[in-house]
PDB file of C-alpha atoms in Angstrom:
ATOM      1  CA  GLN A   1      31.678 -13.206   5.185  1.00 94.00           C
ATOM      2  CA  VAL A   2      30.040 -10.383   7.102  1.00 96.00           C
ATOM      3  CA  GLN A   3      27.736 -11.671   9.789  1.00 98.00           C
ATOM      4  CA  LEU A   4      25.668  -9.878  12.405  1.00 98.00           C
ATOM      5  CA  VAL A   5      23.690 -11.822  14.980  1.00 98.00           C
ATOM      6  CA  GLU A   6      21.252 -10.134  17.332  1.00 98.00           C
ATOM      7  CA  SER A   7      20.102 -11.605  20.617  1.00 98.00           C
ATOM      8  CA  GLY A   8      18.411 -10.578  23.830  1.00 98.00           C
ATOM      9  CA  GLY A   9      14.880 -10.008  22.645  1.00 97.00           C
ATOM     10  CA  GLY A  10      11.882 -11.359  24.474  1.00 97.00           C
ATOM     11  CA  LEU A  11       8.710 -10.543  26.350  1.00 98.00           C
ATOM     12  CA  VAL A  12       8.885  -7.710  28.858  1.00 98.00           C
ATOM     13  CA  LYS A  13       6.276  -5.787  30.796  1.00 98.00           C
ATOM     14  CA  PRO A  14       5.688  -2.073  30.181  1.00 98.00           C
ATOM     15  CA  GLY A  15       8.251  -0.066  32.104  1.00 98.00           C
ATOM     16  CA  GLY A  16      10.719  -2.924  32.013  1.00 98.00           C
ATOM     17  CA  SER A  17      14.202  -3.180  30.530  1.00 98.00           C
ATOM     18  CA  LEU A  18      16.010  -5.305  27.982  1.00 98.00           C
ATOM     19  CA  ARG A  19      19.547  -5.373  26.673  1.00 98.00           C
ATOM     20  CA  LEU A  20      19.980  -6.375  23.061  1.00 98.00           C
ATOM     21  CA  SER A  21      23.294  -7.618  21.740  1.00 98.00           C
ATOM     22  CA  CYS A  22      24.700  -7.663  18.226  1.00 98.00           C
ATOM     23  CA  ALA A  23      27.653  -9.965  17.649  1.00 98.00           C
ATOM     24  CA  ALA A  24      29.682  -9.243  14.531  1.00 98.00           C
ATOM     25  CA  SER A  25      32.151 -11.291  12.544  1.00 97.00           C
ATOM     26  CA  GLY A  26      33.808 -11.410   9.152  1.00 97.00           C
ATOM     27  CA  PHE A  27      35.044  -7.831   8.999  1.00 97.00           C
ATOM     28  CA  SER A  28      37.210  -5.303  10.805  1.00 96.00           C
ATOM     29  CA  PHE A  29      34.619  -4.459  13.424  1.00 97.00           C
ATOM     30  CA  SER A  30      36.366  -1.468  14.978  1.00 96.00           C
ATOM     31  CA  ASP A  31      36.331   0.388  11.629  1.00 96.00           C
ATOM     32  CA  TYR A  32      32.565   0.446  11.241  1.00 97.00           C
ATOM     33  CA  TYR A  33      29.620   2.339  12.643  1.00 96.00           C
ATOM     34  CA  ILE A  34      26.699   0.122  13.662  1.00 97.00           C
ATOM     35  CA  SER A  35      23.050   1.117  13.546  1.00 97.00           C
ATOM     36  CA  TRP A  36      19.927  -0.227  15.184  1.00 98.00           C
ATOM     37  CA  ILE A  37      16.761  -0.175  13.094  1.00 98.00           C
ATOM     38  CA  ARG A  38      13.424  -1.580  14.188  1.00 98.00           C
ATOM     39  CA  GLN A  39      10.237  -2.784  12.550  1.00 98.00           C
ATOM     40  CA  ALA A  40       6.952  -3.088  14.389  1.00 98.00           C
ATOM     41  CA  PRO A  41       4.818  -6.083  13.358  1.00 97.00           C
ATOM     42  CA  GLY A  42       3.376  -5.470   9.914  1.00 96.00           C
ATOM     43  CA  LYS A  43       4.840  -1.965   9.793  1.00 97.00           C
ATOM     44  CA  GLY A  44       7.715  -0.164   8.127  1.00 97.00           C
ATOM     45  CA  LEU A  45      11.311   0.433   9.091  1.00 98.00           C
ATOM     46  CA  GLU A  46      12.306   2.922  11.774  1.00 98.00           C
ATOM     47  CA  TRP A  47      15.846   4.009  12.573  1.00 98.00           C
ATOM     48  CA  VAL A  48      16.681   3.850  16.279  1.00 98.00           C
ATOM     49  CA  SER A  49      20.320   4.731  16.813  1.00 97.00           C
ATOM     50  CA  TYR A  50      23.858   4.494  15.581  1.00 97.00           C
ATOM     51  CA  ILE A  51      27.191   4.259  17.308  1.00 97.00           C
ATOM     52  CA  THR A  52      30.496   5.319  15.801  1.00 96.00           C
ATOM     53  CA  HIS A  53      33.424   2.972  15.327  1.00 95.00           C
ATOM     54  CA  SER A  54      35.038   4.254  18.522  1.00 94.00           C
ATOM     55  CA  GLY A  55      31.820   4.439  20.506  1.00 93.00           C
ATOM     56  CA  SER A  56      31.799   8.212  20.753  1.00 88.00           C
ATOM     57  CA  GLY A  57      28.915  10.516  19.842  1.00 85.00           C
ATOM     58  CA  PRO A  58      26.062   8.055  19.470  1.00 95.00           C
ATOM     59  CA  GLN A  59      22.896   9.365  17.868  1.00 96.00           C
ATOM     60  CA  TYR A  60      19.303   8.477  18.720  1.00 97.00           C
ATOM     61  CA  ALA A  61      15.839   8.894  17.338  1.00 97.00           C
ATOM     62  CA  ASP A  62      13.705  11.180  19.483  1.00 97.00           C
ATOM     63  CA  PHE A  63      11.665   8.264  20.834  1.00 98.00           C
ATOM     64  CA  ALA A  64      14.864   6.598  22.048  1.00 98.00           C
ATOM     65  CA  LYS A  65      16.505   9.581  23.702  1.00 97.00           C
ATOM     66  CA  GLY A  66      16.654   9.235  27.468  1.00 97.00           C
ATOM     67  CA  ARG A  67      15.437   5.621  27.384  1.00 98.00           C
ATOM     68  CA  PHE A  68      17.833   3.735  25.100  1.00 98.00           C
ATOM     69  CA  THR A  69      21.614   3.608  25.306  1.00 98.00           C
ATOM     70  CA  VAL A  70      23.850   2.158  22.624  1.00 98.00           C
ATOM     71  CA  SER A  71      27.353   0.964  23.434  1.00 97.00           C
ATOM     72  CA  ARG A  72      30.014  -1.264  21.957  1.00 97.00           C
ATOM     73  CA  ASP A  73      32.921  -3.445  22.976  1.00 97.00           C
ATOM     74  CA  ASN A  74      35.392  -3.618  20.119  1.00 97.00           C
ATOM     75  CA  ALA A  75      37.379  -6.317  21.926  1.00 97.00           C
ATOM     76  CA  LYS A  76      34.280  -8.519  21.808  1.00 98.00           C
ATOM     77  CA  ASN A  77      33.106  -7.405  18.350  1.00 98.00           C
ATOM     78  CA  SER A  78      29.759  -6.544  19.877  1.00 98.00           C
ATOM     79  CA  VAL A  79      27.271  -3.715  20.066  1.00 98.00           C
ATOM     80  CA  TYR A  80      24.584  -3.393  22.702  1.00 98.00           C
ATOM     81  CA  LEU A  81      21.274  -1.567  22.965  1.00 98.00           C
ATOM     82  CA  GLN A  82      20.113  -1.047  26.523  1.00 98.00           C
ATOM     83  CA  MET A  83      16.402  -0.271  26.502  1.00 98.00           C
ATOM     84  CA  ASN A  84      14.754   1.075  29.642  1.00 98.00           C
ATOM     85  CA  GLY A  85      11.231   2.302  30.307  1.00 98.00           C
ATOM     86  CA  LEU A  86       9.863   0.123  27.554  1.00 98.00           C
ATOM     87  CA  ARG A  87       6.446   0.933  26.157  1.00 98.00           C
ATOM     88  CA  THR A  88       3.999  -1.183  24.218  1.00 98.00           C
ATOM     89  CA  ASP A  89       4.835   0.764  21.062  1.00 98.00           C
ATOM     90  CA  ASP A  90       8.453  -0.399  21.332  1.00 98.00           C
ATOM     91  CA  THR A  91       7.255  -3.837  20.287  1.00 98.00           C
ATOM     92  CA  ALA A  92       9.232  -4.629  17.142  1.00 98.00           C
ATOM     93  CA  VAL A  93      11.921  -6.677  15.507  1.00 98.00           C
ATOM     94  CA  TYR A  94      15.211  -4.941  16.211  1.00 98.00           C
ATOM     95  CA  TYR A  95      17.927  -5.213  13.591  1.00 98.00           C
ATOM     96  CA  CYS A  96      21.553  -4.230  13.886  1.00 98.00           C
ATOM     97  CA  ALA A  97      23.188  -3.177  10.643  1.00 98.00           C
ATOM     98  CA  ARG A  98      26.632  -2.256   9.390  1.00 97.00           C
ATOM     99  CA  ASP A  99      27.271   0.448   6.856  1.00 94.00           C
ATOM    100  CA  LYS A 100      28.831  -0.423   3.540  1.00 92.00           C
ATOM    101  CA  VAL A 101      31.652   2.070   4.140  1.00 93.00           C
ATOM    102  CA  PRO A 102      33.928   2.341   7.193  1.00 95.00           C
ATOM    103  CA  GLY A 103      33.276   5.478   9.184  1.00 91.00           C
ATOM    104  CA  SER A 104      29.812   5.990   7.724  1.00 91.00           C
ATOM    105  CA  TYR A 105      26.329   5.302   9.028  1.00 90.00           C
ATOM    106  CA  TYR A 106      23.822   6.065   6.311  1.00 92.00           C
ATOM    107  CA  ARG A 107      23.999   3.142   3.859  1.00 94.00           C
ATOM    108  CA  PRO A 108      23.564   0.005   5.952  1.00 95.00           C
ATOM    109  CA  ASP A 109      24.153  -2.919   3.636  1.00 94.00           C
ATOM    110  CA  SER A 110      24.708  -5.789   6.074  1.00 97.00           C
ATOM    111  CA  TRP A 111      21.906  -6.632   8.482  1.00 98.00           C
ATOM    112  CA  GLY A 112      21.356  -9.240  11.138  1.00 98.00           C
ATOM    113  CA  GLN A 113      18.324 -11.484  11.223  1.00 97.00           C
ATOM    114  CA  GLY A 114      16.692  -9.379  13.916  1.00 98.00           C
ATOM    115  CA  THR A 115      15.513 -10.052  17.455  1.00 98.00           C
ATOM    116  CA  LEU A 116      11.878  -9.664  18.501  1.00 98.00           C
ATOM    117  CA  VAL A 117      10.993  -7.484  21.456  1.00 98.00           C
ATOM    118  CA  ILE A 118       7.437  -7.741  22.772  1.00 98.00           C
ATOM    119  CA  VAL A 119       6.299  -5.259  25.387  1.00 98.00           C
ATOM    120  CA  SER A 120       3.062  -6.422  26.923  1.00 97.00           C
ATOM    121  CA  SER A 121       1.450  -6.857  30.305  1.00 96.00           C
TER     122      SER A 121
ATOM    123  CA  ASP B   1      12.469  15.310  10.642  1.00 96.00           C
ATOM    124  CA  ILE B   2      12.417  14.691   6.905  1.00 97.00           C
ATOM    125  CA  GLN B   3       9.287  12.848   5.815  1.00 98.00           C
ATOM    126  CA  MET B   4       9.505  10.373   2.955  1.00 98.00           C
ATOM    127  CA  THR B   5       6.163   9.885   1.240  1.00 98.00           C
ATOM    128  CA  GLN B   6       6.231   6.678  -0.751  1.00 98.00           C
ATOM    129  CA  SER B   7       3.594   5.590  -3.258  1.00 98.00           C
ATOM    130  CA  PRO B   8       1.804   3.451  -3.973  1.00 98.00           C
ATOM    131  CA  SER B   9       1.571   1.491  -0.738  1.00 98.00           C
ATOM    132  CA  SER B  10       0.904  -1.622  -2.755  1.00 98.00           C
ATOM    133  CA  LEU B  11       0.697  -2.666  -6.373  1.00 97.00           C
ATOM    134  CA  SER B  12      -0.147  -5.701  -8.410  1.00 97.00           C
ATOM    135  CA  ALA B  13       1.586  -6.272 -11.727  1.00 97.00           C
ATOM    136  CA  SER B  14       2.107  -9.033 -14.253  1.00 97.00           C
ATOM    137  CA  LEU B  15       5.378 -10.815 -14.807  1.00 97.00           C
ATOM    138  CA  GLY B  16       7.483  -8.810 -17.215  1.00 97.00           C
ATOM    139  CA  ASP B  17       5.760  -5.540 -16.401  1.00 97.00           C
ATOM    140  CA  ARG B  18       7.609  -2.348 -15.663  1.00 98.00           C
ATOM    141  CA  VAL B  19       7.006  -1.313 -12.048  1.00 98.00           C
ATOM    142  CA  THR B  20       7.564   2.194 -10.757  1.00 98.00           C
ATOM    143  CA  ILE B  21       7.611   3.373  -7.149  1.00 98.00           C
ATOM    144  CA  THR B  22       8.001   6.985  -6.129  1.00 98.00           C
ATOM    145  CA  CYS B  23       9.261   8.681  -2.998  1.00 98.00           C
ATOM    146  CA  GLN B  24       8.841  12.340  -2.224  1.00 98.00           C
ATOM    147  CA  ALA B  25      10.929  14.017   0.445  1.00 98.00           C
ATOM    148  CA  SER B  26       9.539  16.826   2.565  1.00 98.00           C
ATOM    149  CA  GLN B  27      12.569  18.958   1.704  1.00 97.00           C
ATOM    150  CA  ASP B  28      15.469  18.996  -0.736  1.00 97.00           C
ATOM    151  CA  ILE B  29      17.744  16.058   0.072  1.00 97.00           C
ATOM    152  CA  SER B  30      19.965  16.162  -3.008  1.00 96.00           C
ATOM    153  CA  TYR B  31      20.629  12.555  -4.052  1.00 97.00           C
ATOM    154  CA  TYR B  32      20.771  11.149  -0.502  1.00 97.00           C
ATOM    155  CA  VAL B  33      18.363   8.254  -0.983  1.00 98.00           C
ATOM    156  CA  ASN B  34      18.709   4.522  -0.691  1.00 98.00           C
ATOM    157  CA  TRP B  35      16.274   1.815  -1.792  1.00 98.00           C
ATOM    158  CA  TYR B  36      15.792  -1.528  -0.015  1.00 98.00           C
ATOM    159  CA  GLN B  37      14.005  -4.759  -0.791  1.00 98.00           C
ATOM    160  CA  GLN B  38      12.500  -6.787   2.050  1.00 98.00           C
ATOM    161  CA  LYS B  39      11.062 -10.256   1.648  1.00 97.00           C
ATOM    162  CA  PRO B  40       8.742 -11.690   4.307  1.00 95.00           C
ATOM    163  CA  GLY B  41      10.556 -12.718   7.451  1.00 94.00           C
ATOM    164  CA  LYS B  42      13.878 -11.426   6.166  1.00 97.00           C
ATOM    165  CA  ALA B  43      16.063  -8.417   6.814  1.00 98.00           C
ATOM    166  CA  PRO B  44      16.055  -5.598   4.273  1.00 98.00           C
ATOM    167  CA  LYS B  45      18.547  -5.749   1.440  1.00 98.00           C
ATOM    168  CA  LEU B  46      20.205  -2.616   0.086  1.00 98.00           C
ATOM    169  CA  LEU B  47      19.596  -2.423  -3.667  1.00 98.00           C
ATOM    170  CA  ILE B  48      20.418   1.137  -4.629  1.00 98.00           C
ATOM    171  CA  CYS B  49      22.365   3.857  -2.859  1.00 97.00           C
ATOM    172  CA  ASP B  50      22.877   7.514  -3.642  1.00 96.00           C
ATOM    173  CA  ALA B  51      19.588   7.531  -5.563  1.00 97.00           C
ATOM    174  CA  SER B  52      20.864   5.671  -8.608  1.00 98.00           C
ATOM    175  CA  ASN B  53      23.895   3.498  -7.817  1.00 98.00           C
ATOM    176  CA  LEU B  54      23.122  -0.174  -8.092  1.00 98.00           C
ATOM    177  CA  GLU B  55      24.720  -2.323  -5.442  1.00 97.00           C
ATOM    178  CA  ARG B  56      27.077  -5.029  -6.631  1.00 95.00           C
ATOM    179  CA  GLY B  57      25.244  -8.209  -7.551  1.00 96.00           C
ATOM    180  CA  VAL B  58      21.843  -6.555  -7.883  1.00 98.00           C
ATOM    181  CA  PRO B  59      20.189  -7.325 -11.231  1.00 97.00           C
ATOM    182  CA  SER B  60      20.229  -4.531 -13.753  1.00 97.00           C
ATOM    183  CA  ARG B  61      16.435  -4.598 -14.075  1.00 98.00           C
ATOM    184  CA  PHE B  62      16.435  -2.538 -10.876  1.00 98.00           C
ATOM    185  CA  SER B  63      17.148   1.181 -11.220  1.00 98.00           C
ATOM    186  CA  GLY B  64      16.729   4.424  -9.355  1.00 98.00           C
ATOM    187  CA  SER B  65      16.651   8.068 -10.291  1.00 98.00           C
ATOM    188  CA  GLY B  66      15.860  11.484  -8.960  1.00 98.00           C
ATOM    189  CA  SER B  67      17.261  14.304  -6.907  1.00 97.00           C
ATOM    190  CA  GLY B  68      16.006  17.095  -4.740  1.00 97.00           C
ATOM    191  CA  THR B  69      12.610  15.983  -3.472  1.00 98.00           C
ATOM    192  CA  ASP B  70      11.400  13.450  -6.043  1.00 98.00           C
ATOM    193  CA  PHE B  71      12.797   9.966  -6.473  1.00 98.00           C
ATOM    194  CA  THR B  72      11.823   6.963  -8.560  1.00 98.00           C
ATOM    195  CA  PHE B  73      12.574   3.256  -8.242  1.00 98.00           C
ATOM    196  CA  THR B  74      11.914   1.040 -11.251  1.00 98.00           C
ATOM    197  CA  ILE B  75      11.827  -2.675 -11.925  1.00 98.00           C
ATOM    198  CA  SER B  76      12.115  -3.175 -15.693  1.00 97.00           C
ATOM    199  CA  GLY B  77      10.518  -6.543 -16.214  1.00 95.00           C
ATOM    200  CA  LEU B  78       9.014  -7.916 -13.004  1.00 98.00           C
ATOM    201  CA  GLN B  79      10.254 -11.379 -12.019  1.00 97.00           C
ATOM    202  CA  PRO B  80       8.713 -13.829  -9.517  1.00 96.00           C
ATOM    203  CA  GLU B  81      11.642 -13.320  -7.133  1.00 97.00           C
ATOM    204  CA  ASP B  82      10.930  -9.581  -7.008  1.00 98.00           C
ATOM    205  CA  ILE B  83       7.836 -10.120  -4.871  1.00 97.00           C
ATOM    206  CA  ALA B  84       8.687  -8.107  -1.789  1.00 98.00           C
ATOM    207  CA  THR B  85       8.199  -4.805  -0.034  1.00 98.00           C
ATOM    208  CA  TYR B  86      10.403  -1.941  -1.140  1.00 98.00           C
ATOM    209  CA  TYR B  87      11.463   1.022   0.978  1.00 98.00           C
ATOM    210  CA  CYS B  88      13.145   4.314   0.253  1.00 98.00           C
ATOM    211  CA  GLN B  89      15.352   5.906   2.931  1.00 98.00           C
ATOM    212  CA  GLN B  90      16.858   9.378   3.185  1.00 98.00           C
ATOM    213  CA  TYR B  91      20.195  10.135   4.764  1.00 96.00           C
ATOM    214  CA  ASP B  92      20.406  13.884   4.359  1.00 96.00           C
ATOM    215  CA  ASN B  93      19.695  14.351   8.061  1.00 92.00           C
ATOM    216  CA  ILE B  94      19.469  12.466  11.293  1.00 94.00           C
ATOM    217  CA  PRO B  95      17.115  10.839  12.036  1.00 96.00           C
ATOM    218  CA  LEU B  96      17.397   8.579   9.027  1.00 97.00           C
ATOM    219  CA  THR B  97      13.837   8.120   7.819  1.00 98.00           C
ATOM    220  CA  PHE B  98      12.145   5.585   5.604  1.00 98.00           C
ATOM    221  CA  GLY B  99       9.189   5.683   3.307  1.00 98.00           C
ATOM    222  CA  GLY B 100       6.169   3.678   4.312  1.00 98.00           C
ATOM    223  CA  GLY B 101       6.950   0.880   1.917  1.00 98.00           C
ATOM    224  CA  THR B 102       5.454  -0.516  -1.299  1.00 98.00           C
ATOM    225  CA  LYS B 103       4.276  -4.105  -1.366  1.00 98.00           C
ATOM    226  CA  VAL B 104       4.721  -5.584  -4.837  1.00 98.00           C
ATOM    227  CA  GLU B 105       2.556  -8.551  -5.784  1.00 97.00           C
ATOM    228  CA  ILE B 106       1.966 -10.586  -8.922  1.00 95.00           C
ATOM    229  CA  LYS B 107      -1.304 -10.057 -10.716  1.00 92.00           C
TER     230      LYS B 107
END
């Protein structure tokens, strides 16, 4: 079955960096776009980024542009989110999600369990 | 960015009640809306895509409707397992944006 497992979250000081990983299994990974979506504690959902099946033309929310970089390694069935210049308002659970349709990004139907990022001094 | 205004932010209803949640988009987004259910401590679950298409395995008491700027999500006969927060999401434009969520509780 489809499985996505995030890792790499933790406590980091403002201005610091973290690299999140999303390990996928149970499907033809290289056919699917992967998105990152976050949720601050007690708040709603916020889309962060997506990466295409080939890794080209990633898209980012405005708050992520210039600070976050998404990448993937199809040989390792993994997607990464490099986060630099972290701010306290980046504190959130970060989910990776796969779309229900290959080559699409806008109907994520398979989600990981999330990894918690806490940005605090 | 397209704003999704979801209401109410919370509601309390009795078992068996019909529950309705609305989402209003800040511009015409055709039928490009999904609805998710999120239970505490869990990842969101896609229930409805394309405004009204029920995902496989989702009970038929859940439904969605609407187009343009106004969308409705309905639970026809609230069940104990439906206690959750529900979100709408538009995909007409990047960035994908979500409504603020509706927390559904049992009265």
